[in-house]
Amino acid sequence: MPSYKAPLRDMKFLLNEVFDYPGHYRTLSTGANATPDIVDAVLNECGRFCEEVLSPLYQTGDEEGCRLEDGEVRTPNGFRDAYQQYASGGWQGLSAPEEFGGQGLPASMGLFKQEMMGTANWSFSMYPGLSLGAMNTLFLHGSDEQQQTYLEPLVEGRWSGTMCLTEPQCGTDLGQVKTRAEPRADGSYQLTGTKIFISSGDHDLTENIIHIVLARLPDAPKGTRGISLFIVPKFLPTPDGGVGERNGVTCGGLEKKMGIKASATCVLNFDHATGYLIGPENQGLECMFTFMNTARIGTAIQGVGPAELSYQWALDYARERRSMRALSGKKEPEQVADALIYHADVRRMLMTQKAIAEGGRAMLYYAARLADHMVDGHMRGDQEAVDKYDDKLGFLTPILKGFLTELGNEAANLGMQVFGGHGYIREHGMEQIVRDTRIATLYEGTTGIQALDLLGRKVLLMTRGGAVREFTLKVANFARKHLTNSQLRPMALELLKLTGQWNWLTVRVMLAARKDRDVVSSAATDFLMYSGYVTMAYIWARQAAVAVAKLDTGGEESEAFYRAKLATAEFYYQRLLPRALGHATTMLAPANTMMQLEAGDMACTR
Ligand SMILES: Cc1cc2nc3c(=O)[nH]c(=O)nc-3n(C[C@H](O)[C@H](O)[C@H](O)COP(=O)(O)OP(=O)(O)OC[C@H]3O[C@@H](n4cnc5c(N)ncnc54)[C@H](O)[C@@H]3O)c2cc1C
């Protein structure tokens, strides 16, 4: 079984040469500590931890899975020790404010850490990942007392967090949530109900687990307007910040699932459990959006991570395994046959994986700068800045989550294909990547729901196309600047064509939706995928532009590295970007071919 190697060269290329993170950090109130030396040291040390501690637990964690013993969940062997190392290394508080025991580094550094951890071992990374969402919810919506009680142990990693939304009857449509919260005389609430599919809902890694729970007050309005948000600790905190009495929340079962088997997915029963309201009554869903947005960007990483891991392993295999001779003539005459890597069809698969992994990573790092500015606005109490960057990030979030996780699945499957039949055999690990990755398009809002959020809410309803106009203007300005460079001109021309087309498609869909409301839903996924391909094209062109410049002047990397960047960008434009045109065509097809059949006439069975 191969192991994970942190792609530090690519990460540093993006940070230092493409997106000027050193300059960016100098503009942030949290950026003073993020000097190039510190950033470098953090990346190197995190890479080492992921390679040496998390990667070796990837396959064993999958084989062993989690167990429910006497109502308590046990994680696979080695997870507790790895978690202790993680917590004692201060990794959980990397981007948390210093007043709560964090290291006060910019939010983006947390994302770089999450990417490496998630690629080395996605199941493991979910435990601290959900805690981050809980921490962010408390930072933004918790009372002073709640922040004092919960944040420090969460930041230190002594306690962990969960996100409890889903119930048996609803995952997407949270307006159907039934869990009840009855007010008590002492100001707390008593929660009763069942949540399912709760990641990290119970485990043996931390001394306490803080559940962030959606529930309904007795006289709450129906639907999403009647949902409130609560903190429900597994153990009630004592006044001195310790762990007290056991609360009425128990794990009723562990889901048996296709992948991420070392991540505990729990049924949680709330039986007169004590809870504390976060934020105003009946505004729980708005407060929960903080958590969901954190989780969505976190889940977008699950598109890039598996693409990277699967690519690393497929590349090694394609260099070693031999099969027949290359069509253009023998490449390894001293060997019995040429290595797989010399066959163009294998290159198609490898280059697709590479373009997805590196293009996806760059999309995430582009967005992480916006997240930094948003957090910075919060810290400075500058609501205008918060709203500005929230809008920009809000437009990109469904694209990152929906598009990158769909492509992550493709890349993982291609990696398995490179291995041929051996990819299907467990010992090589390729089928595990496929199984582990599959969930990414499902949780934190399915691809279809991300697509509706993008097209229905953010593009049509909230901005009437303005979000697309704003983003494409930026892309077009970039493209115009590079029209005169012979190596970049084809990409720049293509980008100019696509930015025009993206706006035109938005107007066409908007007009069609006025006549037939089903069009928003029938066009949404194609619109999201189209948006993803064009956004990735922009991000690949930015990498190519830096590579061309550095080939001329010299940079931090080798000439071969920059040539590889340029070649991958050209591959993306020629081989992957044309898919956008298919999505452009299908999104304009009327909804009636989908909707004309009566629901009762869909089946051919008796
Ligand atoms: C391993 C795992 C871990 C999870 N972790 C958590 C967790 O930590 N916390 C938590 O609360 N939940 C968690 N979930 C739940 C997950 O977020 C939900 O399963 C997901 O949001 C989808 O909800 P659902 O399963 O109820 O599907 P449904 O909502 O029933 O959707 C079914 C299908 O219908 C589509 N659909 C639904 N409504 C519409 C619509 N209006 N228009 C168009 N299409 C629609 C969906 O896109 C989907 O394809 C987890 C799930 C799994 C499997």
mmCIF file of N, CA and C in Angstrom, residues 54-119:
data_model
loop_
_atom_site.group_PDB
_atom_site.id
_atom_site.type_symbol
_atom_site.label_atom_id
_atom_site.label_comp_id
_atom_site.label_asym_id
_atom_site.label_seq_id
_atom_site.Cartn_x
_atom_site.Cartn_y
_atom_site.Cartn_z
ATOM 1 N N LEU A 54 -0.805 10.147 10.134
ATOM 2 C CA LEU A 54 -2.165 9.894 9.639
ATOM 3 C C LEU A 54 -2.207 8.905 8.474
ATOM 4 N N SER A 55 -1.263 9.038 7.549
ATOM 5 C CA SER A 55 -1.303 8.166 6.372
ATOM 6 C C SER A 55 -1.220 6.673 6.732
ATOM 7 N N PRO A 56 -0.364 6.273 7.688
ATOM 8 C CA PRO A 56 -0.299 4.841 8.015
ATOM 9 C C PRO A 56 -1.605 4.286 8.593
ATOM 10 N N LEU A 57 -2.489 5.177 9.075
ATOM 11 C CA LEU A 57 -3.758 4.701 9.658
ATOM 12 C C LEU A 57 -4.883 4.662 8.623
ATOM 13 N N TYR A 58 -4.553 5.028 7.387
ATOM 14 C CA TYR A 58 -5.615 5.153 6.375
ATOM 15 C C TYR A 58 -6.277 3.798 6.086
ATOM 16 N N GLN A 59 -5.460 2.825 5.756
ATOM 17 C CA GLN A 59 -6.034 1.529 5.388
ATOM 18 C C GLN A 59 -6.454 0.730 6.628
ATOM 19 N N THR A 60 -5.664 0.784 7.699
ATOM 20 C CA THR A 60 -6.013 0.003 8.895
ATOM 21 C C THR A 60 -7.325 0.518 9.491
ATOM 22 N N GLY A 61 -7.521 1.835 9.445
ATOM 23 C CA GLY A 61 -8.764 2.408 9.962
ATOM 24 C C GLY A 61 -9.964 1.913 9.169
ATOM 25 N N ASP A 62 -9.784 1.767 7.860
ATOM 26 C CA ASP A 62 -10.861 1.285 6.993
ATOM 27 C C ASP A 62 -11.170 -0.183 7.291
ATOM 28 N N GLU A 63 -10.105 -0.983 7.457
ATOM 29 C CA GLU A 63 -10.294 -2.415 7.719
ATOM 30 C C GLU A 63 -11.014 -2.616 9.055
ATOM 31 N N GLU A 64 -10.605 -1.848 10.055
ATOM 32 C CA GLU A 64 -11.112 -2.075 11.405
ATOM 33 C C GLU A 64 -12.449 -1.366 11.644
ATOM 34 N N GLY A 65 -12.599 -0.171 11.157
ATOM 35 C CA GLY A 65 -13.823 0.604 11.353
ATOM 36 C C GLY A 65 -14.038 0.981 12.812
ATOM 37 N N CYS A 66 -15.203 1.596 13.070
ATOM 38 C CA CYS A 66 -15.545 1.976 14.454
ATOM 39 C C CYS A 66 -16.447 0.905 15.059
ATOM 40 N N ARG A 67 -16.461 0.800 16.392
ATOM 41 C CA ARG A 67 -17.304 -0.195 17.066
ATOM 42 C C ARG A 67 -18.135 0.513 18.136
ATOM 43 N N LEU A 68 -19.324 -0.032 18.367
ATOM 44 C CA LEU A 68 -20.161 0.469 19.461
ATOM 45 C C LEU A 68 -20.098 -0.559 20.582
ATOM 46 N N GLU A 69 -19.505 -0.175 21.710
ATOM 47 C CA GLU A 69 -19.372 -1.108 22.847
ATOM 48 C C GLU A 69 -20.021 -0.486 24.074
ATOM 49 N N ASP A 70 -21.026 -1.165 24.612
ATOM 50 C CA ASP A 70 -21.745 -0.667 25.803
ATOM 51 C C ASP A 70 -22.174 0.789 25.618
ATOM 52 N N GLY A 71 -22.691 1.086 24.460
ATOM 53 C CA GLY A 71 -23.224 2.424 24.202
ATOM 54 C C GLY A 71 -22.177 3.484 23.911
ATOM 55 N N GLU A 72 -20.898 3.105 23.872
ATOM 56 C CA GLU A 72 -19.841 4.083 23.586
ATOM 57 C C GLU A 72 -19.114 3.679 22.301
ATOM 58 N N VAL A 73 -18.749 4.662 21.494
ATOM 59 C CA VAL A 73 -18.077 4.357 20.228
ATOM 60 C C VAL A 73 -16.562 4.291 20.437
ATOM 61 N N ARG A 74 -15.956 3.250 19.880
ATOM 62 C CA ARG A 74 -14.494 3.106 19.907
ATOM 63 C C ARG A 74 -13.970 3.332 18.488
ATOM 64 N N THR A 75 -12.984 4.196 18.367
ATOM 65 C CA THR A 75 -12.372 4.434 17.048
ATOM 66 C C THR A 75 -11.301 3.363 16.803
ATOM 67 N N PRO A 76 -10.859 3.208 15.547
ATOM 68 C CA PRO A 76 -9.865 2.163 15.257
ATOM 69 C C PRO A 76 -8.546 2.391 15.999
ATOM 70 N N ASN A 77 -7.801 1.325 16.137
ATOM 71 C CA ASN A 77 -6.484 1.374 16.774
ATOM 72 C C ASN A 77 -5.624 2.483 16.187
ATOM 73 N N GLY A 78 -4.963 3.196 17.055
ATOM 74 C CA GLY A 78 -4.032 4.226 16.577
ATOM 75 C C GLY A 78 -4.670 5.598 16.486
ATOM 76 N N PHE A 79 -6.007 5.657 16.409
ATOM 77 C CA PHE A 79 -6.656 6.962 16.242
ATOM 78 C C PHE A 79 -6.509 7.840 17.496
ATOM 79 N N ARG A 80 -6.637 7.193 18.673
ATOM 80 C CA ARG A 80 -6.531 7.977 19.915
ATOM 81 C C ARG A 80 -5.144 8.610 20.036
ATOM 82 N N ASP A 81 -4.157 7.793 19.753
ATOM 83 C CA ASP A 81 -2.784 8.291 19.872
ATOM 84 C C ASP A 81 -2.530 9.430 18.859
ATOM 85 N N ALA A 82 -2.998 9.192 17.630
ATOM 86 C CA ALA A 82 -2.807 10.228 16.603
ATOM 87 C C ALA A 82 -3.530 11.511 17.012
ATOM 88 N N TYR A 83 -4.733 11.352 17.587
ATOM 89 C CA TYR A 83 -5.489 12.538 17.991
ATOM 90 C C TYR A 83 -4.764 13.287 19.114
ATOM 91 N N GLN A 84 -4.191 12.540 20.053
ATOM 92 C CA GLN A 84 -3.436 13.179 21.142
ATOM 93 C C GLN A 84 -2.284 14.001 20.576
ATOM 94 N N GLN A 85 -1.602 13.415 19.601
ATOM 95 C CA GLN A 85 -0.482 14.153 18.975
ATOM 96 C C GLN A 85 -0.996 15.414 18.283
ATOM 97 N N TYR A 86 -2.147 15.253 17.621
ATOM 98 C CA TYR A 86 -2.754 16.386 16.912
ATOM 99 C C TYR A 86 -3.095 17.513 17.899
ATOM 100 N N ALA A 87 -3.777 17.129 19.000
ATOM 101 C CA ALA A 87 -4.227 18.139 19.967
ATOM 102 C C ALA A 87 -3.031 18.764 20.687
ATOM 103 N N SER A 88 -2.094 17.923 21.116
ATOM 104 C CA SER A 88 -0.974 18.486 21.886
ATOM 105 C C SER A 88 -0.051 19.324 20.984
ATOM 106 N N GLY A 89 -0.097 19.071 19.690
ATOM 107 C CA GLY A 89 0.685 19.892 18.761
ATOM 108 C C GLY A 89 0.048 21.247 18.509
ATOM 109 N N GLY A 90 -1.146 21.495 19.097
ATOM 110 C CA GLY A 90 -1.817 22.794 18.941
ATOM 111 C C GLY A 90 -2.476 22.970 17.586
ATOM 112 N N TRP A 91 -2.668 21.871 16.853
ATOM 113 C CA TRP A 91 -3.190 21.992 15.487
ATOM 114 C C TRP A 91 -4.637 22.441 15.446
ATOM 115 N N GLN A 92 -5.423 22.065 16.464
ATOM 116 C CA GLN A 92 -6.845 22.417 16.397
ATOM 117 C C GLN A 92 -7.041 23.932 16.466
ATOM 118 N N GLY A 93 -6.169 24.603 17.215
ATOM 119 C CA GLY A 93 -6.345 26.043 17.385
ATOM 120 C C GLY A 93 -5.511 26.884 16.434
ATOM 121 N N LEU A 94 -5.024 26.264 15.359
ATOM 122 C CA LEU A 94 -4.116 26.973 14.446
ATOM 123 C C LEU A 94 -4.657 28.345 14.037
ATOM 124 N N SER A 95 -5.948 28.380 13.634
ATOM 125 C CA SER A 95 -6.523 29.639 13.144
ATOM 126 C C SER A 95 -7.507 30.239 14.143
ATOM 127 N N ALA A 96 -7.509 29.742 15.373
ATOM 128 C CA ALA A 96 -8.459 30.270 16.370
ATOM 129 C C ALA A 96 -7.825 31.459 17.093
ATOM 130 N N PRO A 97 -8.688 32.392 17.598
ATOM 131 C CA PRO A 97 -8.148 33.585 18.271
ATOM 132 C C PRO A 97 -7.296 33.222 19.493
ATOM 133 N N GLU A 98 -6.280 34.044 19.724
ATOM 134 C CA GLU A 98 -5.361 33.767 20.846
ATOM 135 C C GLU A 98 -6.074 33.863 22.193
ATOM 136 N N GLU A 99 -7.105 34.730 22.293
ATOM 137 C CA GLU A 99 -7.794 34.875 23.589
ATOM 138 C C GLU A 99 -8.456 33.575 24.039
ATOM 139 N N PHE A 100 -8.709 32.662 23.097
ATOM 140 C CA PHE A 100 -9.288 31.364 23.484
ATOM 141 C C PHE A 100 -8.248 30.243 23.400
ATOM 142 N N GLY A 101 -7.002 30.612 23.391
ATOM 143 C CA GLY A 101 -5.953 29.589 23.404
ATOM 144 C C GLY A 101 -5.476 29.176 22.026
ATOM 145 N N GLY A 102 -5.960 29.855 20.988
ATOM 146 C CA GLY A 102 -5.539 29.504 19.630
ATOM 147 C C GLY A 102 -4.231 30.188 19.256
ATOM 148 N N GLN A 103 -3.774 29.896 18.037
ATOM 149 C CA GLN A 103 -2.518 30.509 17.587
ATOM 150 C C GLN A 103 -2.737 31.784 16.782
ATOM 151 N N GLY A 104 -4.014 32.095 16.539
ATOM 152 C CA GLY A 104 -4.345 33.369 15.910
ATOM 153 C C GLY A 104 -3.850 33.535 14.485
ATOM 154 N N LEU A 105 -3.598 32.437 13.778
ATOM 155 C CA LEU A 105 -3.141 32.549 12.385
ATOM 156 C C LEU A 105 -4.357 32.681 11.458
ATOM 157 N N PRO A 106 -4.168 33.167 10.236
ATOM 158 C CA PRO A 106 -5.310 33.376 9.343
ATOM 159 C C PRO A 106 -6.082 32.078 9.037
ATOM 160 N N ALA A 107 -7.370 32.258 8.725
ATOM 161 C CA ALA A 107 -8.256 31.115 8.468
ATOM 162 C C ALA A 107 -7.711 30.221 7.359
ATOM 163 N N SER A 108 -7.097 30.842 6.345
ATOM 164 C CA SER A 108 -6.623 30.052 5.200
ATOM 165 C C SER A 108 -5.602 28.997 5.628
ATOM 166 N N MET A 109 -4.842 29.289 6.685
ATOM 167 C CA MET A 109 -3.835 28.304 7.103
ATOM 168 C C MET A 109 -4.515 27.050 7.645
ATOM 169 N N GLY A 110 -5.690 27.253 8.248
ATOM 170 C CA GLY A 110 -6.474 26.093 8.679
ATOM 171 C C GLY A 110 -6.892 25.248 7.485
ATOM 172 N N LEU A 111 -7.189 25.919 6.378
ATOM 173 C CA LEU A 111 -7.599 25.178 5.177
ATOM 174 C C LEU A 111 -6.443 24.364 4.589
ATOM 175 N N PHE A 112 -5.246 24.946 4.589
ATOM 176 C CA PHE A 112 -4.088 24.194 4.052
ATOM 177 C C PHE A 112 -3.852 22.951 4.917
ATOM 178 N N LYS A 113 -3.996 23.147 6.223
ATOM 179 C CA LYS A 113 -3.834 22.020 7.155
ATOM 180 C C LYS A 113 -4.902 20.952 6.869
ATOM 181 N N GLN A 114 -6.148 21.416 6.733
ATOM 182 C CA GLN A 114 -7.250 20.466 6.489
ATOM 183 C C GLN A 114 -7.032 19.685 5.203
ATOM 184 N N GLU A 115 -6.499 20.384 4.189
ATOM 185 C CA GLU A 115 -6.278 19.680 2.917
ATOM 186 C C GLU A 115 -5.300 18.526 3.102
ATOM 187 N N MET A 116 -4.196 18.793 3.781
ATOM 188 C CA MET A 116 -3.197 17.719 3.946
ATOM 189 C C MET A 116 -3.750 16.601 4.813
ATOM 190 N N MET A 117 -4.410 16.980 5.898
ATOM 191 C CA MET A 117 -4.952 15.942 6.784
ATOM 192 C C MET A 117 -6.017 15.116 6.076
ATOM 193 N N GLY A 118 -6.898 15.816 5.352
ATOM 194 C CA GLY A 118 -7.990 15.121 4.669
ATOM 195 C C GLY A 118 -7.492 14.212 3.562
ATOM 196 N N THR A 119 -6.394 14.583 2.932
ATOM 197 C CA THR A 119 -5.866 13.742 1.860
ATOM 198 C C THR A 119 -5.186 12.506 2.450
#
